[in-house]
């Protein structure tokens, strides 16, 4: 018997092909949260205990990694600057980026022990997933042709801006860091004087305090 595990929204043609294949062989169709099947399509929701298990395993892995020592200090401390606990922020980002991957792995391994054949509908093929699995990935968009002329124009424009920055900062070779600011300038206030200025609305005041080690290139 086959288990069809769907982790992305199939299009109309894929649903049609799936219905035809189910008419020829017995299969259980399991839907991940957020996937909607056509009306009358016989499906099974992904069990909540599998979702909880995947979430718990990922959280425990991240906590364990943060506690791992590097030259006498845990990773969480190595990624901290004073009271700024960067690891807590990075841990949240990693959790969000790996949440679906962990759920796919946990689900596939669970159903492999119960079904003879596994088919996975996913956006891209997961890494390091053991066993024989039939992957149906999402059709990617065709790449746009390389526009050499546009790149030449951009490099020329960037070079002009780089020269302008060199004129404003007569000793660019003394700088330790370069920041390319591509933001659309907006009206905002100086954090100290409250005077209006046109600047990077989000990072303008931070860049003002960046110091002499930074070369700001506005493009």
PDB file of C-alpha atoms in Angstrom, residues 3-162:
ATOM      1  CA  UNK A   3       1.286   6.644   1.405  1.00  0.00           C
ATOM      2  CA  UNK A   4       1.164   9.951  -0.468  1.00  0.00           C
ATOM      3  CA  UNK A   5       2.462  12.725   1.779  1.00  0.00           C
ATOM      4  CA  UNK A   6       1.649  16.218   0.526  1.00  0.00           C
ATOM      5  CA  UNK A   7       3.658  19.144   1.937  1.00  0.00           C
ATOM      6  CA  UNK A   8       2.865  21.712  -0.752  1.00  0.00           C
ATOM      7  CA  UNK A   9      -0.260  22.762  -2.615  1.00  0.00           C
ATOM      8  CA  UNK A  10      -0.563  20.672  -5.816  1.00  0.00           C
ATOM      9  CA  UNK A  11      -1.963  22.348  -8.920  1.00  0.00           C
ATOM     10  CA  UNK A  12      -5.097  21.194 -10.755  1.00  0.00           C
ATOM     11  CA  UNK A  13      -3.173  18.895 -13.108  1.00  0.00           C
ATOM     12  CA  UNK A  14      -1.404  17.198 -10.206  1.00  0.00           C
ATOM     13  CA  UNK A  15      -4.678  16.622  -8.366  1.00  0.00           C
ATOM     14  CA  UNK A  16      -6.160  15.116 -11.534  1.00  0.00           C
ATOM     15  CA  UNK A  17      -3.175  12.789 -12.011  1.00  0.00           C
ATOM     16  CA  UNK A  18      -3.344  11.843  -8.346  1.00  0.00           C
ATOM     17  CA  UNK A  19      -7.036  10.955  -8.607  1.00  0.00           C
ATOM     18  CA  UNK A  20      -6.357   8.785 -11.658  1.00  0.00           C
ATOM     19  CA  UNK A  21      -3.525   6.908  -9.921  1.00  0.00           C
ATOM     20  CA  UNK A  22      -5.673   6.307  -6.842  1.00  0.00           C
ATOM     21  CA  UNK A  23      -8.305   4.731  -9.054  1.00  0.00           C
ATOM     22  CA  UNK A  24      -5.774   2.099 -10.090  1.00  0.00           C
ATOM     23  CA  UNK A  25      -4.162   1.366  -6.711  1.00  0.00           C
ATOM     24  CA  UNK A  26      -4.946   1.790  -3.027  1.00  0.00           C
ATOM     25  CA  UNK A  27      -3.248   4.732  -1.346  1.00  0.00           C
ATOM     26  CA  UNK A  28      -3.629   6.980   1.690  1.00  0.00           C
ATOM     27  CA  UNK A  29      -3.254  10.694   0.993  1.00  0.00           C
ATOM     28  CA  UNK A  30      -1.904  12.630   3.990  1.00  0.00           C
ATOM     29  CA  UNK A  31      -2.108  16.435   3.971  1.00  0.00           C
ATOM     30  CA  UNK A  32       0.276  18.696   5.869  1.00  0.00           C
ATOM     31  CA  UNK A  33      -1.221  21.796   7.559  1.00  0.00           C
ATOM     32  CA  UNK A  34      -2.173  24.441   4.999  1.00  0.00           C
ATOM     33  CA  UNK A  35      -2.695  22.058   2.075  1.00  0.00           C
ATOM     34  CA  UNK A  36      -6.271  22.081   0.711  1.00  0.00           C
ATOM     35  CA  UNK A  37      -7.651  19.175  -1.336  1.00  0.00           C
ATOM     36  CA  UNK A  38     -10.440  19.454  -3.929  1.00  0.00           C
ATOM     37  CA  UNK A  39     -13.961  18.821  -2.683  1.00  0.00           C
ATOM     38  CA  UNK A  40     -14.753  15.126  -2.383  1.00  0.00           C
ATOM     39  CA  UNK A  41     -11.079  14.065  -2.346  1.00  0.00           C
ATOM     40  CA  UNK A  42     -10.491  11.423   0.332  1.00  0.00           C
ATOM     41  CA  UNK A  43      -7.568  12.606   2.487  1.00  0.00           C
ATOM     42  CA  UNK A  44      -6.132  12.232   5.991  1.00  0.00           C
ATOM     43  CA  UNK A  45      -4.757  15.182   8.005  1.00  0.00           C
ATOM     44  CA  UNK A  46      -1.190  14.870   9.214  1.00  0.00           C
ATOM     45  CA  UNK A  47      -1.379  13.606  12.832  1.00  0.00           C
ATOM     46  CA  UNK A  48      -0.743  16.287  15.428  1.00  0.00           C
ATOM     47  CA  UNK A  49       1.572  14.007  17.411  1.00  0.00           C
ATOM     48  CA  UNK A  50       3.986  13.856  14.446  1.00  0.00           C
ATOM     49  CA  UNK A  51       3.974  17.653  14.189  1.00  0.00           C
ATOM     50  CA  UNK A  52       4.644  17.935  17.929  1.00  0.00           C
ATOM     51  CA  UNK A  53       7.414  15.335  17.745  1.00  0.00           C
ATOM     52  CA  UNK A  54       9.182  17.141  14.888  1.00  0.00           C
ATOM     53  CA  UNK A  55       8.919  20.495  16.687  1.00  0.00           C
ATOM     54  CA  UNK A  56      10.204  19.018  19.943  1.00  0.00           C
ATOM     55  CA  UNK A  57      13.155  17.275  18.271  1.00  0.00           C
ATOM     56  CA  UNK A  58      14.186  20.446  16.465  1.00  0.00           C
ATOM     57  CA  UNK A  59      13.988  22.557  19.623  1.00  0.00           C
ATOM     58  CA  UNK A  60      16.026  20.018  21.590  1.00  0.00           C
ATOM     59  CA  UNK A  61      18.664  19.939  18.829  1.00  0.00           C
ATOM     60  CA  UNK A  62      18.967  23.740  18.868  1.00  0.00           C
ATOM     61  CA  UNK A  63      19.216  23.856  22.662  1.00  0.00           C
ATOM     62  CA  UNK A  64      21.870  21.134  22.590  1.00  0.00           C
ATOM     63  CA  UNK A  65      23.842  23.005  19.923  1.00  0.00           C
ATOM     64  CA  UNK A  66      23.727  26.228  21.951  1.00  0.00           C
ATOM     65  CA  UNK A  67      25.153  24.365  24.960  1.00  0.00           C
ATOM     66  CA  UNK A  68      28.009  22.841  22.948  1.00  0.00           C
ATOM     67  CA  UNK A  69      31.383  24.208  24.079  1.00  0.00           C
ATOM     68  CA  UNK A  70      33.901  25.839  21.751  1.00  0.00           C
ATOM     69  CA  UNK A  71      37.270  26.539  23.396  1.00  0.00           C
ATOM     70  CA  UNK A  72      35.772  26.425  26.871  1.00  0.00           C
ATOM     71  CA  UNK A  73      32.635  28.483  26.213  1.00  0.00           C
ATOM     72  CA  UNK A  74      29.151  27.440  25.009  1.00  0.00           C
ATOM     73  CA  UNK A  75      28.052  28.524  21.542  1.00  0.00           C
ATOM     74  CA  UNK A  76      25.327  30.684  23.129  1.00  0.00           C
ATOM     75  CA  UNK A  77      27.986  32.706  25.001  1.00  0.00           C
ATOM     76  CA  UNK A  78      30.286  32.899  21.988  1.00  0.00           C
ATOM     77  CA  UNK A  79      27.430  34.574  20.108  1.00  0.00           C
ATOM     78  CA  UNK A  80      26.720  37.104  22.851  1.00  0.00           C
ATOM     79  CA  UNK A  81      28.040  40.649  23.198  1.00  0.00           C
ATOM     80  CA  UNK A  82      27.413  41.943  26.701  1.00  0.00           C
ATOM     81  CA  UNK A  83      23.655  41.874  27.262  1.00  0.00           C
ATOM     82  CA  UNK A  84      22.992  41.294  23.563  1.00  0.00           C
ATOM     83  CA  UNK A  85      22.107  37.598  23.293  1.00  0.00           C
ATOM     84  CA  UNK A  86      22.440  37.006  19.556  1.00  0.00           C
ATOM     85  CA  UNK A  87      22.070  33.244  19.876  1.00  0.00           C
ATOM     86  CA  UNK A  88      18.462  33.558  21.066  1.00  0.00           C
ATOM     87  CA  UNK A  89      17.631  35.515  17.903  1.00  0.00           C
ATOM     88  CA  UNK A  90      19.599  33.210  15.620  1.00  0.00           C
ATOM     89  CA  UNK A  91      18.037  30.161  17.257  1.00  0.00           C
ATOM     90  CA  UNK A  92      14.581  31.476  16.353  1.00  0.00           C
ATOM     91  CA  UNK A  93      15.639  32.092  12.747  1.00  0.00           C
ATOM     92  CA  UNK A  94      17.146  28.608  12.435  1.00  0.00           C
ATOM     93  CA  UNK A  95      13.992  27.071  13.915  1.00  0.00           C
ATOM     94  CA  UNK A  96      11.781  28.766  11.320  1.00  0.00           C
ATOM     95  CA  UNK A  97      14.059  27.805   8.434  1.00  0.00           C
ATOM     96  CA  UNK A  98      14.297  24.129   9.476  1.00  0.00           C
ATOM     97  CA  UNK A  99      10.780  23.567  10.833  1.00  0.00           C
ATOM     98  CA  UNK A 100       9.303  22.219   7.587  1.00  0.00           C
ATOM     99  CA  UNK A 101      12.413  20.145   6.816  1.00  0.00           C
ATOM    100  CA  UNK A 102      12.240  18.453  10.221  1.00  0.00           C
ATOM    101  CA  UNK A 103       8.531  17.776   9.804  1.00  0.00           C
ATOM    102  CA  UNK A 104       9.096  16.158   6.401  1.00  0.00           C
ATOM    103  CA  UNK A 105      11.855  13.916   7.786  1.00  0.00           C
ATOM    104  CA  UNK A 106       9.823  12.882  10.831  1.00  0.00           C
ATOM    105  CA  UNK A 107       6.719  12.144   8.750  1.00  0.00           C
ATOM    106  CA  UNK A 108       8.540  10.206   6.033  1.00  0.00           C
ATOM    107  CA  UNK A 109      10.385   8.031   8.546  1.00  0.00           C
ATOM    108  CA  UNK A 110       7.120   7.321  10.383  1.00  0.00           C
ATOM    109  CA  UNK A 111       5.216   6.207   7.280  1.00  0.00           C
ATOM    110  CA  UNK A 112       8.140   4.229   5.852  1.00  0.00           C
ATOM    111  CA  UNK A 113       7.629   1.680   8.606  1.00  0.00           C
ATOM    112  CA  UNK A 114       3.960   1.206   7.723  1.00  0.00           C
ATOM    113  CA  UNK A 115       3.707   1.445   3.921  1.00  0.00           C
ATOM    114  CA  UNK A 116       5.386  -0.313   1.013  1.00  0.00           C
ATOM    115  CA  UNK A 117       5.737   2.850  -1.063  1.00  0.00           C
ATOM    116  CA  UNK A 118       6.113   6.524  -0.146  1.00  0.00           C
ATOM    117  CA  UNK A 119       5.441   9.496  -2.438  1.00  0.00           C
ATOM    118  CA  UNK A 120       6.335  13.004  -1.287  1.00  0.00           C
ATOM    119  CA  UNK A 121       4.914  16.240  -2.734  1.00  0.00           C
ATOM    120  CA  UNK A 122       7.498  18.866  -1.728  1.00  0.00           C
ATOM    121  CA  UNK A 123       8.890  22.145  -3.045  1.00  0.00           C
ATOM    122  CA  UNK A 124      12.372  20.643  -3.197  1.00  0.00           C
ATOM    123  CA  UNK A 125      13.858  17.255  -2.384  1.00  0.00           C
ATOM    124  CA  UNK A 126      14.912  17.024   1.290  1.00  0.00           C
ATOM    125  CA  UNK A 127      18.522  16.217   2.130  1.00  0.00           C
ATOM    126  CA  UNK A 128      19.678  12.972   3.756  1.00  0.00           C
ATOM    127  CA  UNK A 129      16.282  11.292   3.798  1.00  0.00           C
ATOM    128  CA  UNK A 130      16.859   7.504   3.861  1.00  0.00           C
ATOM    129  CA  UNK A 131      14.881   4.882   1.969  1.00  0.00           C
ATOM    130  CA  UNK A 132      13.334   4.657  -1.475  1.00  0.00           C
ATOM    131  CA  UNK A 133      10.962   7.605  -1.891  1.00  0.00           C
ATOM    132  CA  UNK A 134       9.227   8.985  -4.965  1.00  0.00           C
ATOM    133  CA  UNK A 135       9.627  12.777  -4.949  1.00  0.00           C
ATOM    134  CA  UNK A 136       7.267  15.083  -6.837  1.00  0.00           C
ATOM    135  CA  UNK A 137       8.808  18.543  -6.627  1.00  0.00           C
ATOM    136  CA  UNK A 138       7.344  21.849  -7.654  1.00  0.00           C
ATOM    137  CA  UNK A 139       8.100  22.958 -11.184  1.00  0.00           C
ATOM    138  CA  UNK A 140      10.644  25.767 -11.013  1.00  0.00           C
ATOM    139  CA  UNK A 141      10.387  28.986 -12.936  1.00  0.00           C
ATOM    140  CA  UNK A 142      12.558  29.313 -16.011  1.00  0.00           C
ATOM    141  CA  UNK A 143      15.619  31.458 -15.470  1.00  0.00           C
ATOM    142  CA  UNK A 144      15.687  34.848 -17.094  1.00  0.00           C
ATOM    143  CA  UNK A 145      18.406  35.262 -19.743  1.00  0.00           C
ATOM    144  CA  UNK A 146      21.615  36.920 -18.594  1.00  0.00           C
ATOM    145  CA  UNK A 147      21.490  40.623 -19.487  1.00  0.00           C
ATOM    146  CA  UNK A 148      25.120  41.629 -20.060  1.00  0.00           C
ATOM    147  CA  UNK A 149      24.267  45.225 -21.039  1.00  0.00           C
ATOM    148  CA  UNK A 150      22.300  45.789 -17.833  1.00  0.00           C
ATOM    149  CA  UNK A 151      25.195  44.430 -15.761  1.00  0.00           C
ATOM    150  CA  UNK A 152      27.676  46.731 -17.522  1.00  0.00           C
ATOM    151  CA  UNK A 153      25.445  49.735 -16.810  1.00  0.00           C
ATOM    152  CA  UNK A 154      25.100  48.749 -13.169  1.00  0.00           C
ATOM    153  CA  UNK A 155      28.859  48.210 -12.733  1.00  0.00           C
ATOM    154  CA  UNK A 156      29.524  51.605 -14.324  1.00  0.00           C
ATOM    155  CA  UNK A 157      26.982  53.245 -12.023  1.00  0.00           C
ATOM    156  CA  UNK A 158      28.451  51.457  -9.001  1.00  0.00           C
ATOM    157  CA  UNK A 159      31.952  52.566 -10.005  1.00  0.00           C
ATOM    158  CA  UNK A 160      30.840  56.204 -10.183  1.00  0.00           C
ATOM    159  CA  UNK A 161      29.297  55.945  -6.722  1.00  0.00           C
ATOM    160  CA  UNK A 162      32.472  54.329  -5.428  1.00  0.00           C
TER     161      UNK A 162
END
